Short mmCIF file of C-alpha atoms in Angstrom, two decimals:
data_model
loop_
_atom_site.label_atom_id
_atom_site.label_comp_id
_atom_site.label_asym_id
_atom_site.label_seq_id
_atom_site.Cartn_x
_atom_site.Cartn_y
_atom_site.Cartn_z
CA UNK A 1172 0.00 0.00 0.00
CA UNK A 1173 1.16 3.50 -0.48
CA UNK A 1174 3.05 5.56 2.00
CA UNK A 1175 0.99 8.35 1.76
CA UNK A 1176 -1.44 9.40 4.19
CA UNK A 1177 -4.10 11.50 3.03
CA UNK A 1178 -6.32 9.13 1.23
CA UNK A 1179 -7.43 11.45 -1.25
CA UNK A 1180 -8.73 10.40 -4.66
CA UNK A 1181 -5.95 11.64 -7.48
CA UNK A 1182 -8.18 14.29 -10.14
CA UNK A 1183 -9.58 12.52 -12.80
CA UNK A 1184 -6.62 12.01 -15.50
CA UNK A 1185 -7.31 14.04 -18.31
CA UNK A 1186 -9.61 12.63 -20.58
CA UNK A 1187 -7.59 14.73 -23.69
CA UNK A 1188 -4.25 12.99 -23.72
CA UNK A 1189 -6.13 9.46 -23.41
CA UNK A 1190 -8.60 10.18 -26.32
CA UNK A 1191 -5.98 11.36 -28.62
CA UNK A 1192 -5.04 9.89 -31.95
CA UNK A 1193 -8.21 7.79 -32.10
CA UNK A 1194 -9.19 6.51 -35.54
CA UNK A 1195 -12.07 4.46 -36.67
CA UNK A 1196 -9.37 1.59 -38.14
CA UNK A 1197 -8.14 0.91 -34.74
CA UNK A 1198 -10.92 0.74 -32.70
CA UNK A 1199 -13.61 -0.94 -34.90
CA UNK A 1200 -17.20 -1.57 -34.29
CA UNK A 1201 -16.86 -5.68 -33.91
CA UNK A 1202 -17.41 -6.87 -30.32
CA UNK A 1203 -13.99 -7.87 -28.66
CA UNK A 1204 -13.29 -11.11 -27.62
CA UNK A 1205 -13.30 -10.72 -23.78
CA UNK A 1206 -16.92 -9.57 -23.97
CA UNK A 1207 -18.11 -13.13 -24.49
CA UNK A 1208 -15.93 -14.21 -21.28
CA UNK A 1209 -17.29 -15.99 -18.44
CA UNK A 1210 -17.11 -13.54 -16.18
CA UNK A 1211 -19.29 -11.06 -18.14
CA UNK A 1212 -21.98 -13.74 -19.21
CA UNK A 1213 -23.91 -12.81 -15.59
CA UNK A 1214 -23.59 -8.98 -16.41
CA UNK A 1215 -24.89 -9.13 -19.90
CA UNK A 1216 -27.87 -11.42 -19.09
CA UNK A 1217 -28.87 -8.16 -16.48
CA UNK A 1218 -28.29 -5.10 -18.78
CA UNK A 1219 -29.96 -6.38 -21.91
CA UNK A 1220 -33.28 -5.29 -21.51
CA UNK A 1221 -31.66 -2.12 -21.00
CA UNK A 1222 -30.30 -1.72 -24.21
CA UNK A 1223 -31.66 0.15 -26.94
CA UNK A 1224 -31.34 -1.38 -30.62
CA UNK A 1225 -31.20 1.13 -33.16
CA UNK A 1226 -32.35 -1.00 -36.01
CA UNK A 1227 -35.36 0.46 -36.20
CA UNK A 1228 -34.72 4.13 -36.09
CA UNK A 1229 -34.26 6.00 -39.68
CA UNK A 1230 -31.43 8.20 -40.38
CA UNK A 1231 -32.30 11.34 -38.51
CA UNK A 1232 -33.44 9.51 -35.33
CA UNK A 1233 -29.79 7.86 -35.96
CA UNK A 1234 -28.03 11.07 -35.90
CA UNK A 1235 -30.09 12.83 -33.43
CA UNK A 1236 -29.03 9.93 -31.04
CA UNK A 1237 -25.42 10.74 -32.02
CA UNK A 1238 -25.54 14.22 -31.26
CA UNK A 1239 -26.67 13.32 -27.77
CA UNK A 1240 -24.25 11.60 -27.19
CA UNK A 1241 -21.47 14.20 -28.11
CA UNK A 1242 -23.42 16.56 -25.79
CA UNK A 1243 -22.56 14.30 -22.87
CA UNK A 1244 -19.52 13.86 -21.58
CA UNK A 1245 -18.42 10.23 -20.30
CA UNK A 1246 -16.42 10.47 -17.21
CA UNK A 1247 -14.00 7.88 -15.78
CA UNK A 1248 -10.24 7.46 -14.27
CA UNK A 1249 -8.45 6.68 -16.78
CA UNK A 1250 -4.90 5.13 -17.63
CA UNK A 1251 -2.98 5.14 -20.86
CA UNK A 1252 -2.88 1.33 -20.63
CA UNK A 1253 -6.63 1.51 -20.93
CA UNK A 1254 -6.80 2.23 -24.47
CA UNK A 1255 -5.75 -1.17 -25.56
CA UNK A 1256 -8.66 -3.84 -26.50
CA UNK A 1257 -6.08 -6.31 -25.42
CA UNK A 1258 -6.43 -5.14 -22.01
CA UNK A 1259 -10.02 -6.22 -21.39
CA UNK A 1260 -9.07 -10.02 -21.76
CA UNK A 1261 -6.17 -9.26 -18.91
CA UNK A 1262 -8.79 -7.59 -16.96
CA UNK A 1263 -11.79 -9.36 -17.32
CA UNK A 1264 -10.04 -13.08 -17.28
CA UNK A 1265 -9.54 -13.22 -13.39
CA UNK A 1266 -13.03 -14.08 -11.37
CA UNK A 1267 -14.54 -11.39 -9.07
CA UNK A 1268 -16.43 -14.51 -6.86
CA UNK A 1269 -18.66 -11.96 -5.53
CA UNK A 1270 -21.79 -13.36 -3.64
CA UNK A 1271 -24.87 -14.28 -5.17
CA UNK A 1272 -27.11 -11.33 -4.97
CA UNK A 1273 -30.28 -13.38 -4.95
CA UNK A 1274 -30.46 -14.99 -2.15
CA UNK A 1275 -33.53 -15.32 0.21
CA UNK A 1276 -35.04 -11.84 0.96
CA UNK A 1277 -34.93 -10.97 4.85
CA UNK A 1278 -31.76 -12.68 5.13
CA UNK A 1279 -29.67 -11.38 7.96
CA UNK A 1280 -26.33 -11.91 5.97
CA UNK A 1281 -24.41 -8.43 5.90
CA UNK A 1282 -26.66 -6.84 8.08
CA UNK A 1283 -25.24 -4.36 10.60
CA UNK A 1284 -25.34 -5.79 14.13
CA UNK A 1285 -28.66 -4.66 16.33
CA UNK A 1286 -29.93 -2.67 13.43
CA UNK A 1287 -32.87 -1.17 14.32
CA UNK A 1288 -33.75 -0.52 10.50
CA UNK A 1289 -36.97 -1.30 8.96
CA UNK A 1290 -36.70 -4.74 7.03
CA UNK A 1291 -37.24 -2.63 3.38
CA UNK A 1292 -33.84 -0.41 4.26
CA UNK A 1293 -32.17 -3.67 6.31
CA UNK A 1294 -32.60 -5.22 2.58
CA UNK A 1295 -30.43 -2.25 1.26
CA UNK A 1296 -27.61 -3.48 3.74
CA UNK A 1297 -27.72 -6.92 2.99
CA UNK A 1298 -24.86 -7.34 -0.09
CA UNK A 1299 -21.89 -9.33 0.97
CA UNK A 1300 -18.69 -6.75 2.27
CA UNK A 1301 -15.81 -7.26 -1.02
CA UNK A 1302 -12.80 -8.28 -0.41
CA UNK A 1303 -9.55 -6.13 -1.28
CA UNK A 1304 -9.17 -7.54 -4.78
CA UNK A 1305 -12.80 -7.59 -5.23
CA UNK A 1306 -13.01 -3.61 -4.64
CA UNK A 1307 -9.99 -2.96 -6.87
CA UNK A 1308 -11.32 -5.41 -9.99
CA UNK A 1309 -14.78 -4.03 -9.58
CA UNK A 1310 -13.07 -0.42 -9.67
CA UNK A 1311 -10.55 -0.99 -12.58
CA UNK A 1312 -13.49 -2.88 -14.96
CA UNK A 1313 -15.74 0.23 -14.68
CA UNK A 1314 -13.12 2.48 -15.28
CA UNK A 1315 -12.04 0.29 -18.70
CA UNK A 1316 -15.16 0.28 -19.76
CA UNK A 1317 -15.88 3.43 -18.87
CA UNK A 1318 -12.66 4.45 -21.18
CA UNK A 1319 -13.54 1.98 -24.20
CA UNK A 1320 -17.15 4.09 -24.57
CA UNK A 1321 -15.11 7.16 -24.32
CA UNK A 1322 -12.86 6.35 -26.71
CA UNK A 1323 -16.10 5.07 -29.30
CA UNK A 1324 -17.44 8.93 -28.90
CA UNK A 1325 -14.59 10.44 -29.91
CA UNK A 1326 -14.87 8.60 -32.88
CA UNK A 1327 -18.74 9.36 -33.15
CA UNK A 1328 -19.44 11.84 -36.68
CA UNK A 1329 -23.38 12.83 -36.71
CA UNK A 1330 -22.53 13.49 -40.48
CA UNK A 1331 -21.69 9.80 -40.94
CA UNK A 1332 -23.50 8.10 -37.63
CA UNK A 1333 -22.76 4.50 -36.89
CA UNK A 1334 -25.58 2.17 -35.57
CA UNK A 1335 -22.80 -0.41 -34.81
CA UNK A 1336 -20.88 2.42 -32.53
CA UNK A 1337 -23.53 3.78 -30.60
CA UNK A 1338 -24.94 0.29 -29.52
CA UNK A 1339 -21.17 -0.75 -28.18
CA UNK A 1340 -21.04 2.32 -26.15
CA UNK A 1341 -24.44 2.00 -24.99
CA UNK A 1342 -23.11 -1.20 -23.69
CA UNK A 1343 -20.07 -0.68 -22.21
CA UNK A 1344 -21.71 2.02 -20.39
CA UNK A 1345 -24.29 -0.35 -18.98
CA UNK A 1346 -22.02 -2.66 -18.00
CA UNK A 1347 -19.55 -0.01 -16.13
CA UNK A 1348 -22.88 0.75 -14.48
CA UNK A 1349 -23.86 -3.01 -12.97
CA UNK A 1350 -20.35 -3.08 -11.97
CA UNK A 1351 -20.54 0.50 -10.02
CA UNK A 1352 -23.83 -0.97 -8.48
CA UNK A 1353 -22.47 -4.01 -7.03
CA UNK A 1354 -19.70 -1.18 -5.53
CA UNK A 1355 -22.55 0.66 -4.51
CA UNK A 1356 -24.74 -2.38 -2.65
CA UNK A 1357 -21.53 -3.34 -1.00
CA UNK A 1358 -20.86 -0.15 0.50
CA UNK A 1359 -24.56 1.14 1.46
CA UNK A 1360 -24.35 0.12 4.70
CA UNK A 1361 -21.44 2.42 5.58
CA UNK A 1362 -24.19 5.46 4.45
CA UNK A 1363 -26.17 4.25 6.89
CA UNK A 1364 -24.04 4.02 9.59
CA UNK A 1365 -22.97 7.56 9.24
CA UNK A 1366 -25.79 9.14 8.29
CA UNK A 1367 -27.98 7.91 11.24
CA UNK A 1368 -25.55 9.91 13.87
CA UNK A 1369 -26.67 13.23 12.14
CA UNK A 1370 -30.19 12.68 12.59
CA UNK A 1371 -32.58 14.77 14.84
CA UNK A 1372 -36.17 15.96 15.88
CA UNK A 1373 -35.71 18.23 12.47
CA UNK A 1374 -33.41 16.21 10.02
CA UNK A 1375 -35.07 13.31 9.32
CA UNK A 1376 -33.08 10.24 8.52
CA UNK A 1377 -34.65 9.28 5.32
CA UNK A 1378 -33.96 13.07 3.91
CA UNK A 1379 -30.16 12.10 5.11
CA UNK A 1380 -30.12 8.97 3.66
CA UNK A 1381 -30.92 10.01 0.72
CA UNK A 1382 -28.55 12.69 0.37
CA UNK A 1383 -25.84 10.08 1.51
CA UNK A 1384 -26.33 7.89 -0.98
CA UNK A 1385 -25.89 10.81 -3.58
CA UNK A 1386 -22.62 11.41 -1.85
CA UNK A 1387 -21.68 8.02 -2.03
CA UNK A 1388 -22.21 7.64 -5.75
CA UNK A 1389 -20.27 10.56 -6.33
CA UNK A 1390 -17.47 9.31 -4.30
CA UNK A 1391 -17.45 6.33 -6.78
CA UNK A 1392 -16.90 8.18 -9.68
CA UNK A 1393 -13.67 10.22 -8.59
CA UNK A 1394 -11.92 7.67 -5.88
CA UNK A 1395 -8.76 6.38 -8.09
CA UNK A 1396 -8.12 3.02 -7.22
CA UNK A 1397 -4.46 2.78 -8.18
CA UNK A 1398 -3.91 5.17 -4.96
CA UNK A 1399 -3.57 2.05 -2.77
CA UNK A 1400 -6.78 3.07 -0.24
CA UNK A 1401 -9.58 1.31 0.68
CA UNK A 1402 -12.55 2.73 -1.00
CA UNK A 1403 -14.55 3.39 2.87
CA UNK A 1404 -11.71 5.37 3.97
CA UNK A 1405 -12.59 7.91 0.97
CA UNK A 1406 -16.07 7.48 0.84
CA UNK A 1407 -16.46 7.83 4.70
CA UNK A 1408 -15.26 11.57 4.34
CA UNK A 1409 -17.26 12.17 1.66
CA UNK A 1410 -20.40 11.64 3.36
CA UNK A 1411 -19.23 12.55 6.30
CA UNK A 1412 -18.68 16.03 5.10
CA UNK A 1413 -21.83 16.17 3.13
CA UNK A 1414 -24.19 14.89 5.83
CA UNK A 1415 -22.69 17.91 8.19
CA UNK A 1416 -23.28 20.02 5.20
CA UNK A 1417 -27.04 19.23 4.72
CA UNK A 1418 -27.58 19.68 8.32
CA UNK A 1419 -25.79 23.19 8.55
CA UNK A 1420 -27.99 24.40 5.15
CA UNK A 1421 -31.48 22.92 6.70
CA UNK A 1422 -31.02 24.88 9.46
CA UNK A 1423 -29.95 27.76 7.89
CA UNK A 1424 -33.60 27.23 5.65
CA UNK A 1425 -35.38 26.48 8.36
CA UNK A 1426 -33.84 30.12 10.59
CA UNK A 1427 -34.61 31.83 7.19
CA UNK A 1428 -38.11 30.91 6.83
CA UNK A 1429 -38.92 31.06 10.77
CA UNK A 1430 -37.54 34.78 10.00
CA UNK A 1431 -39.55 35.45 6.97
CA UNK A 1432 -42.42 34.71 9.54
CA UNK A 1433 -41.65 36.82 12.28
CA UNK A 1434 -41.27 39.73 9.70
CA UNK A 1435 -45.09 38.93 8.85
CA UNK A 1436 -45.82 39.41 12.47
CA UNK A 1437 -46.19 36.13 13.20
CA UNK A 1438 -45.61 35.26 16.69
CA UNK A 1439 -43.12 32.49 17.27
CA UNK A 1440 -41.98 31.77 20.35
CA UNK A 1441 -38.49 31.85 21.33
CA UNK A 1442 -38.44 27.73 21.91
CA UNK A 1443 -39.47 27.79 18.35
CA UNK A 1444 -36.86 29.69 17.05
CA UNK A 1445 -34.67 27.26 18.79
CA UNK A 1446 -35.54 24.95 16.28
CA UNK A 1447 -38.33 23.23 18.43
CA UNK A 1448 -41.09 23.49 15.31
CA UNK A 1449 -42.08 19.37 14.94
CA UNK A 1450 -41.16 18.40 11.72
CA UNK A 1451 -44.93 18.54 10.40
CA UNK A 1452 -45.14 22.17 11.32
CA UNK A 1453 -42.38 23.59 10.26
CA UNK A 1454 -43.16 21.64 6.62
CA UNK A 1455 -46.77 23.59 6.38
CA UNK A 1456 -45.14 26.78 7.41
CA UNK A 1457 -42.27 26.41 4.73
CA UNK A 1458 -45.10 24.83 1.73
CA UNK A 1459 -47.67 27.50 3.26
CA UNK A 1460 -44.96 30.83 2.91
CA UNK A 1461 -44.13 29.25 -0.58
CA UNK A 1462 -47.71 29.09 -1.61
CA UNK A 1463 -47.93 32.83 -0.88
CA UNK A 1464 -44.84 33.76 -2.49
CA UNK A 1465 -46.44 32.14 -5.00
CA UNK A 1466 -49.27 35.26 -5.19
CA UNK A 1467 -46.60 37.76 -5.75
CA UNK A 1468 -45.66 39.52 -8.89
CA UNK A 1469 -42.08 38.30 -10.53
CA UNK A 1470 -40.01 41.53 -9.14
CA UNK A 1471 -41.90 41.21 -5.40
CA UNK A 1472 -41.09 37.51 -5.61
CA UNK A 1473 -37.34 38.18 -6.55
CA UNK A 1474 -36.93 41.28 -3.79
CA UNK A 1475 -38.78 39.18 -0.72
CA UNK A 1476 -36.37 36.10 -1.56
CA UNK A 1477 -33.36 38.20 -2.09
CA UNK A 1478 -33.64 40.60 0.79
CA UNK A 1479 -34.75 36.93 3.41
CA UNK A 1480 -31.62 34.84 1.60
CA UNK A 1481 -34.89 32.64 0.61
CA UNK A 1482 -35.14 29.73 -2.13
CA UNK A 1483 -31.26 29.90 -3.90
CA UNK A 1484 -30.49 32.73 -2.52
CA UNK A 1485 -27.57 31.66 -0.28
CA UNK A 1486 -27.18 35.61 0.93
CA UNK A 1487 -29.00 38.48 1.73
CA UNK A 1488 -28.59 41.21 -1.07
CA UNK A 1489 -28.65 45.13 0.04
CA UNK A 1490 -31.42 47.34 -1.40
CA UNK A 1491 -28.99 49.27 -3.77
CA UNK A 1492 -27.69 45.63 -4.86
CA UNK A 1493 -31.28 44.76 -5.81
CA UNK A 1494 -31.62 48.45 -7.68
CA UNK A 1495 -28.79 47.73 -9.41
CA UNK A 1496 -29.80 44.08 -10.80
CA UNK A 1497 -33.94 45.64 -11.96
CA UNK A 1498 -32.37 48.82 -13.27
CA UNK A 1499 -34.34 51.10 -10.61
CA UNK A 1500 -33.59 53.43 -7.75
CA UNK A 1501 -32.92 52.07 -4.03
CA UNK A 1502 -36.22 54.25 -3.10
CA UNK A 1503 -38.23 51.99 -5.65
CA UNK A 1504 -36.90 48.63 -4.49
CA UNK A 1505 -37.86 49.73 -0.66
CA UNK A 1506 -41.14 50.55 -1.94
CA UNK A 1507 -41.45 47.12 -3.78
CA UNK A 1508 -40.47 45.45 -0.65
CA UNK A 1509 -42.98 47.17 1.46
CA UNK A 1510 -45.78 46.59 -0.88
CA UNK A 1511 -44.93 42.92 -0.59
CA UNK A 1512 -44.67 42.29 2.87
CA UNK A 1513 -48.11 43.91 3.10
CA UNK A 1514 -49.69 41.60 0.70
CA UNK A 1515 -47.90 38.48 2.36
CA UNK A 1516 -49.26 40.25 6.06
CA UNK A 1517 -52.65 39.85 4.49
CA UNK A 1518 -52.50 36.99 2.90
CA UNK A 1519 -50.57 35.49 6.55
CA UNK A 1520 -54.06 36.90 7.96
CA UNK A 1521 -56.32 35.22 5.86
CA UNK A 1522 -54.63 31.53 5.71
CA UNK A 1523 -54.46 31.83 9.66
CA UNK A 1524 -51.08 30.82 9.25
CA UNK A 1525 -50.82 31.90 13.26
CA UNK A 1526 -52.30 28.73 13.84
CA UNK A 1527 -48.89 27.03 13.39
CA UNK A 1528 -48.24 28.23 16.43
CA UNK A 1529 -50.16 26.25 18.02
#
């Protein structure tokens, strides 16, 4: 393992230098050898009702599909000994011996010790922990293929479009992805373990969860293998950091809001700013003072969420800022915000949205 200590994933290499002096002549259209290996027979029998034929679509449809797929960028770590078909049989020739992935639902196998999970998410934690050379085979396979359907697009002229070429990137791209899910299933139980230690009266655990498993994902993408680490050391900081980070912006959403209130002459209570609202209160009073910015015209709208940090508005802007941006004087923006907060006063009146309160 490498000396170094900051298990950091290397930048992606660039994609440039590894793309470079591709021709249609050396990377044809014919399905490589190592695609009909054993080890890939499993992994094709899943992904082929996923994959599109293009048989049937004329010419345009054809090179609309093409241009698609030059919009979209394929991303992956790549090496220079990557670009070689050769490489494949190397890569895919050695068995992964992963565990079978159907077994009996319910079963406790994998299963974190005294979870207290309901049995649909216990399910989620159920795939077998890999082994060191299971991790880094899983890793280097997605990345190759990853690299082999990055290499096709290059190739990819919506002039000339190739049926042949877009159906072998469409499945080497569906077979990087079933091998970045079994990464994924193995590894969802870490997610849960952190995510559960970040959850309150207001942060829910299946709105962490959920972000967590984003996190996790992207953590798959970027963490280089070839570094030497264990992918849960990465991934651990990853959502680590992004759990603390969706608890820090909730409650900065949920301070917001509770302020947007207060400036409606609402009365909440001290405890409530203390971020004592239940969960099913402070959801009507955030869909409720939606629903009424709703009722405003576009420049109130923009003003009330600018001058509250409301919505994507990660700061509140200054009256002359706001002047600046509609092309009006500070007097007129103050003026516009005035006339707004009246109209949400009233309309606070008339929802009883005091009853929250209660």
């Amino acid at each position: 393992m490498s000396a170094m200590t900051n298990p950091r994933s290397r930048p992606s290499a660039p994609a440039a230098p590894l793309l470079e002096n591709v021709t249609a002549s050396s990377f044809p259209t014919r399905h490589p050898s190592w695609l009909r290996c054993d080890e890939l027979a499993q992994p094709l029998a899943e992904i082929r009702h996923q994959l599109q034929q293009t048989e049937s679509l004329d010419i345009e449809q054809v090179r609309a599909r093409t241009k698609w797929r030059l919009r979209h960028e394929i991303n992956f770590m790549g090496s220079e000994r990557f670009r070689s078909l050769r490489e494949g049989k190397r890569i895919f020739a050695l068995p992964l011996g992963l565990a079978d992935r159907h077994s009996a639902p319910g079963s406790a196998q994998g299963r974190p010790t005294g979870s207290e999970l309901p049995i649909h998410l216990g399910r989620l934690c159920e795939a077998a922990l890999l082994e060191p050379d299971q991790e880094e085979q899983l890793f280097e396979r997605m990345n190759y293929l990853r690299q082999q359907a990055a290499i096709h697009r290059t190739i990819l002229n919506p002039e000339r479009p190739s049926r042949s070429r877009l159906e072998l990137i469409d499945l080497y791209l569906a077979l990087a992805q079933w091998h970045r899910d079994r990464i994924l299933e193995a590894n969802l139980r870490l997610v849960f373990s952190i995510v559960k230690k970040f959850v309150t009266p207001n942060h829910s655990f299946d709105e962490l969860l959920s972000d967590g498993i984003i996190a996790l994902i992207r953590s798959v993408e970027k963490f280089d293998f070839e570094r030497g680490f264990r992918f849960s050391t990465y991934a651990t900081q990853v959502v680590r950091r992004n759990a603390y980070r969706t608890v820090v912006l909730l409650q900065q959403e949920r301070e917001r809001m509770i302020g947007g209130a207060q400036d409606m002459e609402l009365n909440i209570s001290n405890e409530d700013r203390c971020s004592a609202i239940s969960e099913k209160r402070w959801h009507e009073l955030r869909s409720r003072l939606g629903g009424m910015l709703g009722n405003l015209d576009r420049r109130e709208k923009f003003i009330i969420r600018s001058r509250f940090s409301l919505g994507s508005h990660r700061r509140v802007h200054t009256l002359q800022s706001l002047a600046n941006r509609l092309g009006v004087s500070k007097e007129r923006v103050r003026q516009l915000e005035r006339r707004a907060m009246d109209k949400l006063r009233l309309m606070a009146r008339t929802n009883d949205l005091a009853e929250l309160e209660r």
